Structures are given as structure tokens and as C-alpha cells.
Amino acid sequence: MNDSTRAAVDFLRNRYRDRIDTTESIHDAVVTGRIPAIDGDRRKHAELTLQSVHEAQSMLELFETTIVAHLGTAGPMGAIAEQQLRILARPFL
């Protein structure tokens, strides 16, 4: 993996981890009452925020297993992983 690819992986990995931390923090604030519940239904709001946590965790897992794992490999899988990495990084450039 070259330096620019490694930098893009590290950057996106950090963005996904930050998203997990943020969603976990919001979920904790909802559960503990530091954030008012949507429509007064704390249970429903907690379920929604927990779903956001799971979505953020899934994005990191998907990134690691379907893109990072194939970077630097020969053939179409490596080329596709490189292209996917560039597409994911583009909004941040």
C-alpha cells in the first residue's frame, strides 16, 4: 500500500471511529436523560440512537472487510478496493 492510500485509509478509519464515538455519546445522553426524548418517548428515542450506533459500527466493519482487506492485492479485487477507497474519500478532499 502506498503512502497516499495509507493516508486515505487512516483518514477514513478515523472518521468512522469518530462517528461511532459521537453516536455512542448521543445514545448515552438520551438514555441518561441529558438530552430530552423525542416526543417525550425516551425508549423510542434510545432505540433510534442505538440504531445509529449500530449503523456507524457496520460502516467501519464494511470498510475494513470489503475495502481495506483487499487494498494492495493483485487483480480486480485490489483495483475495485482502490476505486472504492477513492470514492469514499472524495467528499472529504
CSV table of C-alpha atoms in Angstrom, one decimal:
chain,number,residue,atom,x,y,z
A,1,MET,CA,0.0,0.0,0.0
A,2,ASN,CA,1.5,3.4,-1.0
A,3,ASP,CA,1.6,6.4,1.3
A,4,SER,CA,-1.4,8.2,-0.2
A,5,THR,CA,-3.5,5.0,0.1
A,6,ARG,CA,-2.4,4.5,3.7
A,7,ALA,CA,-3.3,8.2,4.4
A,8,ALA,CA,-6.7,7.8,2.9
A,9,VAL,CA,-7.3,4.5,4.9
A,10,ASP,CA,-6.2,6.2,8.1
A,11,PHE,CA,-8.3,9.2,7.5
A,12,LEU,CA,-11.5,7.3,6.7
A,13,ARG,CA,-10.9,4.9,9.6
A,14,ASN,CA,-10.6,7.8,12.0
A,15,ARG,CA,-13.8,9.4,10.5
A,16,TYR,CA,-15.7,6.1,11.0
A,17,ARG,CA,-14.4,5.8,14.6
A,18,ASP,CA,-15.3,9.4,15.4
A,19,ARG,CA,-18.8,8.7,14.1
A,20,ILE,CA,-19.1,5.7,16.4
A,21,ASP,CA,-17.9,7.7,19.3
A,22,THR,CA,-20.4,10.5,18.5
A,23,THR,CA,-23.4,8.2,18.1
A,24,GLU,CA,-22.5,6.3,21.3
A,25,SER,CA,-22.2,9.6,23.2
A,26,ILE,CA,-25.6,10.8,21.9
A,27,HIS,CA,-27.2,7.4,22.8
A,28,ASP,CA,-25.7,7.6,26.3
A,29,ALA,CA,-27.1,11.2,26.7
A,30,VAL,CA,-30.5,10.0,25.6
A,31,VAL,CA,-30.5,7.0,27.9
A,32,THR,CA,-29.4,9.1,30.9
A,33,GLY,CA,-31.8,11.9,30.2
A,34,ARG,CA,-29.2,14.6,29.4
A,35,ILE,CA,-30.9,15.0,26.0
A,36,PRO,CA,-34.7,15.4,26.0
A,37,ALA,CA,-36.5,12.5,24.4
A,38,ILE,CA,-38.2,12.9,21.0
A,39,ASP,CA,-41.9,13.4,21.6
A,40,GLY,CA,-41.3,12.5,25.2
A,41,ASP,CA,-40.7,8.8,24.5
A,42,ARG,CA,-37.2,8.1,25.8
A,43,ARG,CA,-37.4,4.4,25.0
A,44,LYS,CA,-38.2,5.1,21.3
A,45,HIS,CA,-35.5,7.8,21.1
A,46,ALA,CA,-33.0,5.4,22.7
A,47,GLU,CA,-33.8,2.7,20.1
A,48,LEU,CA,-33.3,5.2,17.3
A,49,THR,CA,-29.9,6.3,18.7
A,50,LEU,CA,-28.8,2.8,19.3
A,51,GLN,CA,-29.7,2.0,15.7
A,52,SER,CA,-27.4,4.9,14.7
A,53,VAL,CA,-24.6,3.4,16.8
A,54,HIS,CA,-25.0,0.0,15.0
A,55,GLU,CA,-25.1,1.7,11.6
A,56,ALA,CA,-21.8,3.5,12.4
A,57,GLN,CA,-20.2,0.3,13.6
A,58,SER,CA,-21.4,-1.5,10.5
A,59,MET,CA,-19.8,1.1,8.2
A,60,LEU,CA,-16.4,0.6,9.8
A,61,GLU,CA,-16.7,-3.1,9.6
A,62,LEU,CA,-17.8,-2.9,6.0
A,63,PHE,CA,-14.9,-0.6,5.2
A,64,GLU,CA,-12.4,-2.9,6.9
A,65,THR,CA,-13.6,-6.2,5.4
A,66,THR,CA,-14.6,-5.2,1.9
A,67,ILE,CA,-12.1,-2.4,1.1
A,68,VAL,CA,-9.1,-2.3,3.4
A,69,ALA,CA,-8.6,-6.1,3.3
A,70,HIS,CA,-8.3,-6.0,-0.5
A,71,LEU,CA,-6.1,-3.0,-0.9
A,72,GLY,CA,-2.7,-3.8,-2.4
A,73,THR,CA,-3.9,-7.2,-3.8
A,74,ALA,CA,-3.4,-8.0,-7.4
A,75,GLY,CA,-6.2,-8.4,-9.9
A,76,PRO,CA,-9.7,-6.9,-10.0
A,77,MET,CA,-10.4,-7.1,-6.2
A,78,GLY,CA,-7.4,-4.8,-5.5
A,79,ALA,CA,-8.4,-2.4,-8.3
A,80,ILE,CA,-12.0,-2.3,-7.1
A,81,ALA,CA,-10.9,-1.7,-3.5
A,82,GLU,CA,-8.7,1.2,-4.5
A,83,GLN,CA,-11.5,2.7,-6.5
A,84,GLN,CA,-14.0,2.3,-3.6
A,85,LEU,CA,-11.5,3.9,-1.3
A,86,ARG,CA,-11.1,7.0,-3.6
A,87,ILE,CA,-14.9,7.3,-3.9
A,88,LEU,CA,-15.4,7.2,-0.1
A,89,ALA,CA,-12.6,9.7,0.5
A,90,ARG,CA,-13.7,12.2,-2.3
A,91,PRO,CA,-16.3,14.1,-0.2
A,92,PHE,CA,-13.6,15.0,2.3
A,93,LEU,CA,-11.0,16.3,-0.2
